Amino acid sequence: MPIQSGGMPHHSHPFYMPVMISSLTSLSHYATDSIPATNSSIMIVWEGKGQLTIDGELYSLKSGSIITFDVASDLKLETELQLQGVWIEYATMSKRKQEDFFLNGSSSLHHATTQLMTLSGELYSAWINPDNRKPFKVQQLFAQFIVDLHHELATAKETSGSWLEYVFEYIEAHYNEDITREQMAKLARVSPEHFSRTFRKIMGQTFSAYITLLRIRRAQQRILTSSPNLTTLAHEVGYEEGTYLSRKFKQLVGLSPTAYQNKNKKIVALNYNHTAILRVLEIMPQLGVYSDWQRSLEQVPASKVLTMSEGNSSLLFDSIASAEPDVIIGYNIPENKILTPVAPVIELPFMQMSWREQFGLIAHVVNRRQRAEEWLSHYDRLCHVANKQLNHSIGSERGTAIVWELSSRAAYCFSSSYGRGCQILYGDLGFKPPSIIMENGIMDSGYLVSSIEEIGSYPADYIIITSIPSSSEGRQRLSRLLRSRDWKQLDAVRNNRVYVLNKGDMFYGFDPLSSQAQLQELLRVMTS
């Protein structure tokens, strides 16, 4: 490496070095206030929703957002749903001009790949838990992160420029209108020929074929969830006549709308909760995501298990496509859009529907409404018996209860919209959430985050801990909590109303199967 007269190496390429890495949850106390940032920064959002203002320019944040920016005089973060992710501040060492860097100081918002999100998690873990045996691990991971980010941004620029995402958003909003290739090319400010080539390269089909696919998928979703009149449905999705919709439907699906509605469907479930709902409805999904707790209840053939942590969207697509499903069921997340060519995706809004409502909707989709009604009647009888036992054991005035889930680094408490047994405590058994968590906005975010040592500052008549840390560091933090003065002075501790269940996998579920098990477990410990 050539050395300049001043003794410093001459960098032909810029060298990026992390100077601070922190979790987004640790920045929550800066919400609506200025955030201190003295270096160029990168923010990666794993979960949640919010807005970041950089020198007066507003950026919307959601799961998968990655934003890069230079030192800013005015940074403000506003959180709608608790943000989880990583904030990286870094320094750049080079004699080259700033505008020659691929991260050239200008603010820009992108969508992070699963690989980038996973790598950011490894980088954060290495930063907060340094390994003396691997002193360069953080720099190695950050270098790999920068390489992958550069490749992702360069690939996105080559394949779609800055217009393709905007075009897809427009199509999603206007697919039922008479939109043409020429209109979309004009919107994107590219030639019709370039638009067609790029669209086909990305989607594997022509623009007109994609519009037809999107219309038929919307028709399938409506048929499965609400059974509309065929003529009305045709108008909704952009066709003038029901007969024309029926013909297009049969060409793509292979069945008429009526036959599709009535057939026994092959189903893929994209999460634990919806897999459990299907099993309660006595349906084995073609592919489903199973928790360890669910798999402890029944033997599931490996060929029926869908693994979502593969970190490769194309591999996930291939796994689901090979199952040839008639319908896919999951929560409403952006990643589901890649599955549109495979089958209609029934998307349920997260945190906006109780498990009972999700149960009822899925039962309607799979024509098992009577089975769902019978099961809910059975569950209501269990709740009635449970309340009688609690009345006898602790009295009819329930008081307040709080549920904690402890990880190695943090403690989480929840509202009923997030499950974790709170849907039972607050919904079925008559307990109330403590006023302190209500005042801290838990109804908006669904959960609150605290350090393990500080959960003693959230008093409640009953404290339920559904899981404890598995790491030695986490257990040490829990031990400090249990020895603390704040903890020992809590009424729940003095009255022996703290229940350590350590059954996080079971309490993770927000579905009829898990809710029944959670009800029985809560009743067991609170009446024993």
Short mmCIF file of C-alpha atoms in Angstrom, two decimals:
data_model
loop_
_atom_site.label_atom_id
_atom_site.label_comp_id
_atom_site.label_asym_id
_atom_site.label_seq_id
_atom_site.Cartn_x
_atom_site.Cartn_y
_atom_site.Cartn_z
CA MET A 1 0.00 0.00 0.00
CA PRO A 2 1.58 3.35 -1.00
CA ILE A 3 2.41 5.72 1.88
CA GLN A 4 2.12 9.48 1.52
CA SER A 5 4.77 11.80 2.89
CA GLY A 6 2.60 12.52 5.93
CA GLY A 7 2.80 8.85 6.91
CA MET A 8 -0.90 8.07 6.33
CA PRO A 9 -1.95 5.37 3.83
CA HIS A 10 -3.45 6.56 0.58
CA HIS A 11 -6.89 4.90 0.20
CA SER A 12 -7.84 4.25 -3.40
CA HIS A 13 -11.24 3.25 -2.04
CA PRO A 14 -13.06 4.75 0.95
CA PHE A 15 -12.75 2.90 4.25
CA TYR A 16 -15.90 2.80 6.41
CA MET A 17 -15.53 2.32 10.15
CA PRO A 18 -18.41 2.01 12.68
CA VAL A 19 -18.12 4.37 15.63
CA MET A 20 -21.45 3.65 17.36
CA ILE A 21 -24.09 0.95 17.01
CA SER A 22 -27.27 1.00 19.08
CA SER A 23 -30.77 -0.47 19.02
CA LEU A 24 -33.69 1.67 17.85
CA THR A 25 -35.53 0.91 21.09
CA SER A 26 -32.77 2.70 22.99
CA LEU A 27 -33.52 5.82 20.92
CA SER A 28 -37.23 5.79 21.81
CA HIS A 29 -36.73 8.45 24.49
CA TYR A 30 -35.67 10.83 21.73
CA ALA A 31 -39.06 10.49 19.99
CA THR A 32 -40.31 13.89 18.80
CA ASP A 33 -37.06 15.43 20.17
CA SER A 34 -33.78 15.94 18.38
CA ILE A 35 -31.56 12.86 18.15
CA PRO A 36 -27.84 13.38 18.71
CA ALA A 37 -25.85 12.17 15.69
CA THR A 38 -22.33 13.43 15.04
CA ASN A 39 -21.42 11.07 12.17
CA SER A 40 -22.87 9.72 8.96
CA SER A 41 -25.53 7.17 9.84
CA ILE A 42 -27.49 4.16 8.66
CA MET A 43 -30.83 3.11 10.16
CA ILE A 44 -32.27 -0.39 9.59
CA VAL A 45 -35.82 -1.12 10.76
CA TRP A 46 -36.64 -4.74 11.63
CA GLU A 47 -40.14 -4.21 13.01
CA GLY A 48 -42.51 -1.34 13.78
CA LYS A 49 -43.56 1.87 12.11
CA GLY A 50 -42.64 5.52 12.41
CA GLN A 51 -41.29 8.65 10.75
CA LEU A 52 -37.82 10.16 10.64
CA THR A 53 -37.34 13.84 9.83
CA ILE A 54 -33.88 14.80 8.51
CA ASP A 55 -33.32 18.53 8.24
CA GLY A 56 -37.01 19.08 7.53
CA GLU A 57 -37.44 16.19 5.05
CA LEU A 58 -39.84 13.44 6.20
CA TYR A 59 -39.19 9.70 5.64
CA SER A 60 -41.76 7.00 6.47
CA LEU A 61 -40.30 3.97 8.25
CA LYS A 62 -41.62 0.40 8.31
CA SER A 63 -40.32 -3.15 8.54
CA GLY A 64 -37.45 -3.49 6.08
CA SER A 65 -36.67 0.23 5.74
CA ILE A 66 -33.00 1.17 5.50
CA ILE A 67 -32.10 4.84 5.41
CA THR A 68 -28.66 6.38 4.92
CA PHE A 69 -27.74 10.00 5.65
CA ASP A 70 -24.86 12.31 6.45
CA VAL A 71 -24.40 14.36 9.62
CA ALA A 72 -27.65 16.29 10.08
CA SER A 73 -28.33 19.38 12.13
CA ASP A 74 -31.91 18.34 12.86
CA LEU A 75 -33.01 14.71 13.33
CA LYS A 76 -36.39 13.83 14.81
CA LEU A 77 -37.89 10.37 15.26
CA GLU A 78 -41.62 9.76 15.78
CA THR A 79 -42.80 6.23 16.57
CA GLU A 80 -46.26 4.89 15.68
CA LEU A 81 -45.55 1.21 16.45
CA GLN A 82 -42.50 0.40 18.61
CA LEU A 83 -39.47 0.43 16.31
CA GLN A 84 -36.95 -2.37 16.50
CA GLY A 85 -33.74 -2.36 14.53
CA VAL A 86 -30.26 -0.87 14.46
CA TRP A 87 -28.78 2.64 14.28
CA ILE A 88 -25.21 2.74 12.96
CA GLU A 89 -22.96 5.79 12.99
CA TYR A 90 -19.79 5.47 10.94
CA ALA A 91 -16.74 7.43 9.82
CA THR A 92 -15.34 7.45 6.29
CA MET A 93 -11.59 7.62 5.71
CA SER A 94 -10.45 8.58 2.21
CA LYS A 95 -8.73 11.31 0.20
CA ARG A 96 -11.37 11.01 -2.50
CA LYS A 97 -14.21 13.46 -2.91
CA GLN A 98 -17.38 12.76 -0.91
CA GLU A 99 -19.53 12.66 -4.06
CA ASP A 100 -17.46 9.71 -5.33
CA PHE A 101 -18.68 7.47 -2.48
CA PHE A 102 -21.67 5.23 -3.07
CA LEU A 103 -22.85 6.50 0.34
CA ASN A 104 -22.27 10.08 -0.69
CA GLY A 105 -23.86 11.87 2.23
CA SER A 106 -27.27 12.50 0.69
CA SER A 107 -30.28 11.06 2.52
CA SER A 108 -31.96 8.12 0.81
CA LEU A 109 -34.54 5.51 1.79
CA HIS A 110 -34.45 1.92 0.51
CA HIS A 111 -35.90 -1.51 1.30
CA ALA A 112 -33.45 -3.85 3.02
CA THR A 113 -33.09 -7.46 1.94
CA THR A 114 -33.49 -10.21 4.52
CA GLN A 115 -29.73 -10.80 4.25
CA LEU A 116 -28.98 -7.17 5.15
CA MET A 117 -31.39 -7.26 8.09
CA THR A 118 -29.85 -10.50 9.38
CA LEU A 119 -26.34 -9.10 8.99
CA SER A 120 -27.29 -5.92 10.87
CA GLY A 121 -28.50 -8.10 13.76
CA GLU A 122 -25.19 -9.99 13.84
CA LEU A 123 -23.33 -6.67 13.74
CA TYR A 124 -25.32 -5.27 16.67
CA SER A 125 -24.75 -8.44 18.73
CA ALA A 126 -21.01 -8.32 18.04
CA TRP A 127 -20.89 -4.64 19.04
CA ILE A 128 -22.63 -5.03 22.41
CA ASN A 129 -21.01 -8.40 23.21
CA PRO A 130 -17.38 -8.01 22.10
CA ASP A 131 -15.38 -11.22 21.77
CA ASN A 132 -11.76 -10.73 22.91
CA ARG A 133 -10.79 -13.75 20.85
CA LYS A 134 -12.08 -12.05 17.69
CA PRO A 135 -11.07 -8.37 18.04
CA PHE A 136 -11.82 -7.55 14.38
CA LYS A 137 -15.21 -9.22 14.17
CA VAL A 138 -17.21 -5.95 14.27
CA GLN A 139 -15.13 -4.41 11.48
CA GLN A 140 -15.37 -7.60 9.40
CA LEU A 141 -19.15 -7.70 9.76
CA PHE A 142 -19.49 -4.00 9.01
CA ALA A 143 -17.30 -4.34 5.92
CA GLN A 144 -19.50 -7.20 4.72
CA PHE A 145 -22.59 -5.11 5.48
CA ILE A 146 -21.23 -2.21 3.39
CA VAL A 147 -20.34 -4.56 0.52
CA ASP A 148 -23.82 -6.12 0.54
CA LEU A 149 -25.48 -2.71 0.79
CA HIS A 150 -23.42 -1.42 -2.13
CA HIS A 151 -24.35 -4.48 -4.21
CA GLU A 152 -28.04 -4.13 -3.34
CA LEU A 153 -28.17 -0.42 -4.22
CA ALA A 154 -26.23 -0.95 -7.43
CA THR A 155 -28.47 -3.87 -8.46
CA ALA A 156 -31.63 -1.90 -7.72
CA LYS A 157 -30.33 1.01 -9.80
CA GLU A 158 -29.44 -1.23 -12.73
CA THR A 159 -32.68 -3.20 -12.81
CA SER A 160 -35.34 -0.68 -12.03
CA GLY A 161 -33.92 2.79 -11.53
CA SER A 162 -35.96 4.86 -9.13
CA TRP A 163 -39.32 4.39 -10.81
CA LEU A 164 -40.35 0.74 -10.54
CA GLU A 165 -41.43 0.77 -6.89
CA TYR A 166 -43.56 3.86 -7.54
CA VAL A 167 -45.15 2.18 -10.57
CA PHE A 168 -46.07 -0.89 -8.51
CA GLU A 169 -47.64 1.29 -5.85
CA TYR A 170 -49.70 3.01 -8.53
CA ILE A 171 -50.78 -0.32 -10.04
CA GLU A 172 -51.82 -1.63 -6.62
CA ALA A 173 -54.05 1.42 -6.15
CA HIS A 174 -55.46 1.58 -9.71
CA TYR A 175 -55.42 -2.02 -11.04
CA ASN A 176 -59.22 -1.90 -11.53
CA GLU A 177 -58.97 1.10 -13.84
CA ASP A 178 -58.12 1.24 -17.55
CA ILE A 179 -54.36 1.76 -17.21
CA THR A 180 -52.02 1.16 -20.13
CA ARG A 181 -48.35 0.47 -20.67
CA GLU A 182 -47.93 3.90 -22.24
CA GLN A 183 -49.47 5.61 -19.19
CA MET A 184 -47.14 3.73 -16.84
CA ALA A 185 -44.09 4.51 -19.00
CA LYS A 186 -45.01 8.21 -18.96
CA LEU A 187 -45.47 8.04 -15.19
CA ALA A 188 -42.03 6.43 -14.86
CA ARG A 189 -40.49 8.88 -17.36
CA VAL A 190 -39.03 6.07 -19.47
CA SER A 191 -39.85 4.87 -22.96
CA PRO A 192 -42.65 2.28 -23.38
CA GLU A 193 -40.08 -0.17 -24.75
CA HIS A 194 -37.75 0.26 -21.76
CA PHE A 195 -40.73 -0.04 -19.40
CA SER A 196 -41.83 -3.32 -21.01
CA ARG A 197 -38.34 -4.83 -20.98
CA THR A 198 -37.70 -3.93 -17.35
CA PHE A 199 -41.16 -4.99 -16.18
CA ARG A 200 -40.88 -8.38 -17.85
CA LYS A 201 -37.36 -8.88 -16.50
CA ILE A 202 -38.50 -8.23 -12.93
CA MET A 203 -41.93 -9.91 -13.02
CA GLY A 204 -41.41 -12.68 -15.58
CA GLN A 205 -44.54 -11.59 -17.47
CA THR A 206 -45.90 -8.71 -19.49
CA PHE A 207 -47.57 -5.66 -17.98
CA SER A 208 -51.02 -6.61 -19.34
CA ALA A 209 -50.68 -10.20 -18.06
CA TYR A 210 -49.78 -8.87 -14.61
CA ILE A 211 -52.85 -6.58 -14.54
CA THR A 212 -55.04 -9.58 -15.41
CA LEU A 213 -53.35 -11.66 -12.71
CA LEU A 214 -53.84 -8.93 -10.12
CA ARG A 215 -57.54 -8.54 -10.99
CA ILE A 216 -58.19 -12.27 -10.74
CA ARG A 217 -56.29 -12.53 -7.45
CA ARG A 218 -58.45 -9.71 -6.02
CA ALA A 219 -61.54 -11.52 -7.29
CA GLN A 220 -60.40 -14.72 -5.56
CA GLN A 221 -59.81 -12.86 -2.30
CA ARG A 222 -63.30 -11.34 -2.42
CA ILE A 223 -64.94 -14.69 -3.29
CA LEU A 224 -63.22 -16.35 -0.34
CA THR A 225 -64.03 -13.67 2.23
CA SER A 226 -67.41 -12.18 1.28
CA SER A 227 -69.13 -14.08 -1.58
CA PRO A 228 -70.11 -11.06 -3.73
CA ASN A 229 -72.44 -11.05 -6.75
CA LEU A 230 -70.44 -11.87 -9.90
CA THR A 231 -71.47 -8.72 -11.79
CA THR A 232 -70.69 -6.54 -8.79
CA LEU A 233 -67.35 -8.29 -8.40
CA ALA A 234 -66.52 -7.73 -12.09
CA HIS A 235 -67.04 -3.99 -11.68
CA GLU A 236 -64.92 -3.97 -8.51
CA VAL A 237 -61.90 -5.52 -10.19
CA GLY A 238 -62.11 -3.61 -13.47
CA TYR A 239 -64.29 -5.62 -15.85
CA GLU A 240 -67.63 -4.54 -17.27
CA GLU A 241 -69.39 -7.92 -17.25
CA GLY A 242 -69.55 -10.90 -14.92
CA THR A 243 -69.35 -13.31 -17.86
CA TYR A 244 -66.06 -11.78 -19.00
CA LEU A 245 -64.66 -12.02 -15.46
CA SER A 246 -65.79 -15.65 -15.30
CA ARG A 247 -63.99 -16.43 -18.55
CA LYS A 248 -60.76 -14.75 -17.46
CA PHE A 249 -61.05 -16.40 -14.03
CA LYS A 250 -61.32 -19.89 -15.56
CA GLN A 251 -58.41 -19.22 -17.93
CA LEU A 252 -56.10 -18.36 -15.03
CA VAL A 253 -57.42 -20.52 -12.18
CA GLY A 254 -58.72 -23.49 -14.16
CA LEU A 255 -62.12 -23.35 -12.45
CA SER A 256 -65.19 -21.14 -12.57
CA PRO A 257 -65.63 -18.71 -9.64
CA THR A 258 -68.39 -20.89 -8.16
CA ALA A 259 -66.34 -24.10 -8.45
CA TYR A 260 -63.35 -22.37 -6.87
CA GLN A 261 -65.48 -21.14 -3.97
CA ASN A 262 -66.85 -24.60 -3.22
CA LYS A 263 -63.76 -26.80 -3.68
CA ASN A 264 -61.67 -28.18 -0.83
CA LYS A 265 -58.64 -25.96 -1.04
CA LYS A 266 -54.96 -26.62 -0.58
CA ILE A 267 -53.75 -23.99 1.89
CA VAL A 268 -50.41 -22.52 2.90
CA ALA A 269 -50.24 -20.74 6.29
CA LEU A 270 -47.42 -18.22 6.74
CA ASN A 271 -47.33 -18.07 10.56
CA TYR A 272 -47.90 -20.09 13.75
CA ASN A 273 -51.26 -18.55 14.55
CA HIS A 274 -52.98 -19.33 11.27
CA THR A 275 -51.51 -22.82 11.14
CA ALA A 276 -53.00 -23.45 14.60
CA ILE A 277 -56.39 -22.10 13.48
CA LEU A 278 -56.43 -24.51 10.55
CA ARG A 279 -55.58 -27.43 12.84
CA VAL A 280 -58.45 -26.53 15.20
CA LEU A 281 -60.68 -26.51 12.10
CA GLU A 282 -59.36 -30.03 11.40
CA ILE A 283 -57.49 -28.97 8.26
CA MET A 284 -53.89 -29.96 7.64
CA PRO A 285 -52.31 -27.15 5.59
CA GLN A 286 -50.34 -28.12 2.53
CA LEU A 287 -47.54 -26.12 4.16
CA GLY A 288 -47.63 -24.40 7.53
CA VAL A 289 -45.33 -22.70 10.03
CA TYR A 290 -45.25 -24.62 13.33
CA SER A 291 -43.79 -23.56 16.67
CA ASP A 292 -41.91 -26.08 18.79
CA TRP A 293 -44.89 -26.09 21.16
CA GLN A 294 -47.31 -26.94 18.35
CA ARG A 295 -45.05 -29.73 17.16
CA SER A 296 -44.97 -31.14 20.70
CA LEU A 297 -48.74 -31.67 20.44
CA GLU A 298 -48.70 -33.64 17.20
CA GLN A 299 -46.27 -35.20 14.78
CA VAL A 300 -46.08 -33.09 11.64
CA PRO A 301 -44.52 -34.57 8.48
CA ALA A 302 -41.43 -32.62 7.43
CA SER A 303 -42.96 -32.18 3.99
CA LYS A 304 -45.76 -30.12 5.58
CA VAL A 305 -43.50 -27.70 7.49
CA LEU A 306 -42.73 -24.29 6.01
CA THR A 307 -39.50 -22.70 7.26
CA MET A 308 -39.67 -18.91 7.21
CA SER A 309 -36.16 -18.20 8.52
CA GLU A 310 -34.31 -19.29 5.43
CA GLY A 311 -33.39 -15.68 4.62
CA ASN A 312 -33.95 -16.22 0.92
CA SER A 313 -37.14 -14.91 -0.66
CA SER A 314 -36.66 -16.86 -3.89
CA LEU A 315 -36.25 -20.10 -1.95
CA LEU A 316 -39.39 -19.32 0.05
CA PHE A 317 -41.25 -18.58 -3.18
CA ASP A 318 -40.12 -21.89 -4.69
CA SER A 319 -41.15 -23.84 -1.56
CA ILE A 320 -44.66 -22.37 -1.60
CA ALA A 321 -45.06 -22.59 -5.37
CA SER A 322 -44.13 -26.30 -5.32
CA ALA A 323 -47.07 -26.92 -2.94
CA GLU A 324 -49.46 -25.54 -5.59
CA PRO A 325 -51.81 -23.92 -3.04
CA ASP A 326 -55.28 -22.63 -3.85
CA VAL A 327 -54.96 -19.95 -1.18
CA ILE A 328 -52.24 -18.50 1.07
CA ILE A 329 -53.11 -17.11 4.51
CA GLY A 330 -50.93 -14.67 6.44
CA TYR A 331 -50.66 -11.27 8.06
CA ASN A 332 -50.57 -8.09 5.98
CA ILE A 333 -46.87 -7.50 5.28
CA PRO A 334 -45.11 -6.11 2.16
CA GLU A 335 -43.18 -9.33 1.57
CA ASN A 336 -46.41 -11.13 0.63
CA LYS A 337 -46.47 -9.36 -2.74
CA ILE A 338 -43.90 -11.76 -4.18
CA LEU A 339 -46.47 -14.57 -3.75
CA THR A 340 -49.13 -12.98 -6.01
CA PRO A 341 -48.18 -15.18 -9.00
CA VAL A 342 -48.62 -18.34 -6.90
CA ALA A 343 -52.08 -17.93 -5.36
CA PRO A 344 -54.37 -15.34 -3.75
CA VAL A 345 -53.05 -14.20 -0.37
CA ILE A 346 -55.67 -13.62 2.33
CA GLU A 347 -54.00 -10.93 4.45
CA LEU A 348 -55.25 -10.32 7.98
CA PRO A 349 -54.37 -7.00 9.62
CA PHE A 350 -51.96 -7.46 12.51
CA MET A 351 -53.11 -6.16 15.93
CA GLN A 352 -56.46 -5.06 14.50
CA MET A 353 -58.32 -8.36 14.79
CA SER A 354 -58.74 -10.50 17.89
CA TRP A 355 -57.90 -14.18 17.61
CA ARG A 356 -61.64 -14.89 17.61
CA GLU A 357 -62.16 -12.62 14.60
CA GLN A 358 -59.22 -14.19 12.76
CA PHE A 359 -60.60 -17.63 13.60
CA GLY A 360 -64.02 -16.69 12.19
CA LEU A 361 -62.62 -15.20 8.99
CA ILE A 362 -60.41 -18.19 8.23
CA ALA A 363 -63.29 -20.56 9.03
CA HIS A 364 -65.35 -18.68 6.42
CA VAL A 365 -62.54 -18.97 3.85
CA VAL A 366 -62.27 -22.75 4.30
CA ASN A 367 -66.02 -23.42 4.72
CA ARG A 368 -65.74 -24.57 8.36
CA ARG A 369 -67.95 -21.97 10.06
CA GLN A 370 -69.97 -24.53 12.02
CA ARG A 371 -66.82 -26.14 13.38
CA ALA A 372 -65.56 -22.71 14.50
CA GLU A 373 -68.85 -21.88 16.24
CA GLU A 374 -68.80 -25.21 18.08
CA TRP A 375 -65.23 -24.68 19.21
CA LEU A 376 -65.91 -21.13 20.43
CA SER A 377 -68.89 -22.38 22.44
CA HIS A 378 -66.61 -24.97 24.02
CA TYR A 379 -64.01 -22.27 24.83
CA ASP A 380 -66.64 -19.96 26.34
CA ARG A 381 -67.72 -22.78 28.67
CA LEU A 382 -64.10 -23.17 29.79
CA CYS A 383 -63.95 -19.43 30.52
CA HIS A 384 -67.16 -19.63 32.54
CA VAL A 385 -65.74 -22.43 34.67
CA ALA A 386 -62.43 -20.58 35.05
CA ASN A 387 -64.14 -17.41 36.30
CA LYS A 388 -66.12 -19.41 38.88
CA GLN A 389 -62.89 -20.95 40.17
CA LEU A 390 -61.18 -17.55 40.32
CA ASN A 391 -64.15 -16.07 42.17
CA HIS A 392 -63.76 -18.79 44.77
CA SER A 393 -59.97 -18.49 44.94
CA ILE A 394 -59.21 -14.74 44.74
CA GLY A 395 -62.63 -13.06 44.72
CA SER A 396 -64.74 -11.35 42.07
CA GLU A 397 -62.65 -8.14 42.16
CA ARG A 398 -59.75 -9.19 39.99
CA GLY A 399 -57.43 -6.18 40.23
CA THR A 400 -54.58 -5.48 37.81
CA ALA A 401 -52.25 -7.89 36.06
CA ILE A 402 -49.19 -7.49 33.87
CA VAL A 403 -47.46 -10.02 31.63
CA TRP A 404 -43.70 -9.90 31.08
CA GLU A 405 -41.64 -11.74 28.50
CA LEU A 406 -37.93 -11.56 29.30
CA SER A 407 -35.24 -11.86 26.65
CA SER A 408 -31.50 -11.65 27.24
CA ARG A 409 -31.44 -7.87 26.76
CA ALA A 410 -34.94 -6.52 27.48
CA ALA A 411 -38.34 -7.10 29.04
CA TYR A 412 -41.61 -6.78 27.09
CA CYS A 413 -45.14 -6.32 28.41
CA PHE A 414 -48.21 -6.54 26.20
CA SER A 415 -51.77 -5.47 25.53
CA SER A 416 -54.58 -7.85 24.63
CA SER A 417 -54.16 -7.03 20.92
CA TYR A 418 -50.69 -8.62 21.03
CA GLY A 419 -51.68 -11.81 22.84
CA ARG A 420 -49.10 -13.42 25.16
CA GLY A 421 -51.98 -14.41 27.44
CA CYS A 422 -53.19 -10.81 27.85
CA GLN A 423 -56.19 -11.48 25.60
CA ILE A 424 -57.29 -13.94 28.28
CA LEU A 425 -56.42 -11.95 31.39
CA TYR A 426 -57.97 -8.69 30.13
CA GLY A 427 -60.64 -10.14 27.85
CA ASP A 428 -61.88 -13.40 29.35
CA LEU A 429 -60.97 -13.27 33.06
CA GLY A 430 -61.69 -9.65 33.96
CA PHE A 431 -58.26 -8.42 35.05
CA LYS A 432 -57.19 -4.87 34.16
CA PRO A 433 -53.87 -3.60 32.81
CA PRO A 434 -52.02 -1.32 35.26
CA SER A 435 -52.62 2.38 34.65
CA ILE A 436 -48.89 3.03 34.21
CA ILE A 437 -48.67 0.97 31.02
CA MET A 438 -51.86 2.55 29.70
CA GLU A 439 -50.35 6.00 30.27
CA ASN A 440 -47.24 4.90 28.38
CA GLY A 441 -49.28 4.19 25.22
CA ILE A 442 -49.40 0.41 25.22
CA MET A 443 -52.77 0.43 23.43
CA ASP A 444 -51.16 2.09 20.41
CA SER A 445 -48.05 -0.04 20.06
CA GLY A 446 -49.37 -3.30 21.54
CA TYR A 447 -46.33 -3.68 23.77
CA LEU A 448 -43.80 -1.74 25.82
CA VAL A 449 -40.09 -2.35 26.27
CA SER A 450 -38.16 -2.00 29.53
CA SER A 451 -34.81 -3.11 30.85
CA ILE A 452 -35.09 -6.24 32.98
CA GLU A 453 -33.80 -4.39 36.03
CA GLU A 454 -36.54 -1.72 35.76
CA ILE A 455 -39.70 -3.84 35.59
CA GLY A 456 -40.09 -3.32 39.32
CA SER A 457 -41.26 0.21 38.48
CA TYR A 458 -44.42 -1.21 36.85
CA PRO A 459 -46.60 -2.29 39.83
CA ALA A 460 -49.57 -4.62 39.40
CA ASP A 461 -51.63 -6.87 41.70
CA TYR A 462 -50.53 -9.92 39.69
CA ILE A 463 -47.31 -10.37 37.74
CA ILE A 464 -46.95 -13.15 35.17
CA ILE A 465 -43.56 -13.90 33.60
CA THR A 466 -44.05 -16.13 30.58
CA SER A 467 -40.37 -16.63 29.74
CA ILE A 468 -36.99 -16.01 31.34
CA PRO A 469 -33.63 -15.33 29.64
CA SER A 470 -31.69 -18.31 28.39
CA SER A 471 -28.27 -16.58 28.38
CA SER A 472 -26.07 -16.22 31.43
CA GLU A 473 -26.06 -12.43 30.93
CA GLY A 474 -29.85 -12.33 30.95
CA ARG A 475 -30.10 -14.53 34.02
CA GLN A 476 -27.66 -12.27 35.86
CA ARG A 477 -29.84 -9.28 35.03
CA LEU A 478 -32.91 -11.18 36.27
CA SER A 479 -31.05 -12.02 39.47
CA ARG A 480 -30.27 -8.32 39.99
CA LEU A 481 -33.97 -7.54 39.54
CA LEU A 482 -35.04 -10.13 42.11
CA ARG A 483 -32.58 -8.70 44.66
CA SER A 484 -33.57 -5.08 44.04
CA ARG A 485 -35.45 -2.98 46.56
CA ASP A 486 -38.10 -1.87 44.03
CA TRP A 487 -38.94 -5.48 43.24
CA LYS A 488 -39.15 -6.63 46.85
CA GLN A 489 -41.48 -3.77 47.73
CA LEU A 490 -44.08 -4.65 45.06
CA ASP A 491 -47.44 -5.78 46.47
CA ALA A 492 -47.49 -8.72 44.06
CA VAL A 493 -44.13 -9.92 45.44
CA ARG A 494 -45.11 -9.46 49.09
CA ASN A 495 -48.46 -11.21 48.52
CA ASN A 496 -46.92 -14.12 46.60
CA ARG A 497 -48.71 -13.21 43.37
CA VAL A 498 -45.78 -13.49 40.98
CA TYR A 499 -46.03 -16.46 38.60
CA VAL A 500 -42.93 -17.51 36.66
CA LEU A 501 -44.22 -19.83 33.96
CA ASN A 502 -41.26 -19.93 31.55
CA LYS A 503 -43.47 -21.22 28.74
CA GLY A 504 -42.79 -18.48 26.21
CA ASP A 505 -43.34 -20.71 23.19
CA MET A 506 -46.86 -21.59 24.27
CA PHE A 507 -47.69 -18.00 25.25
CA TYR A 508 -46.36 -16.69 21.94
CA GLY A 509 -49.45 -18.01 20.14
CA PHE A 510 -52.47 -15.80 19.45
CA ASP A 511 -54.94 -18.40 18.24
CA PRO A 512 -57.68 -20.71 19.61
CA LEU A 513 -55.32 -23.61 20.33
CA SER A 514 -52.75 -21.51 22.22
CA SER A 515 -55.44 -19.45 23.97
CA GLN A 516 -57.05 -22.56 25.40
CA ALA A 517 -53.68 -23.80 26.70
CA GLN A 518 -52.84 -20.34 28.09
CA LEU A 519 -56.21 -20.16 29.86
CA GLN A 520 -55.63 -23.50 31.53
CA GLU A 521 -52.06 -22.61 32.56
CA LEU A 522 -53.05 -19.22 34.00
CA LEU A 523 -55.93 -20.82 35.90
CA ARG A 524 -53.64 -23.53 37.26
CA VAL A 525 -51.05 -21.19 38.77
CA MET A 526 -53.52 -18.57 40.03
CA THR A 527 -55.71 -21.06 41.88
CA SER A 528 -53.05 -23.45 43.19
#
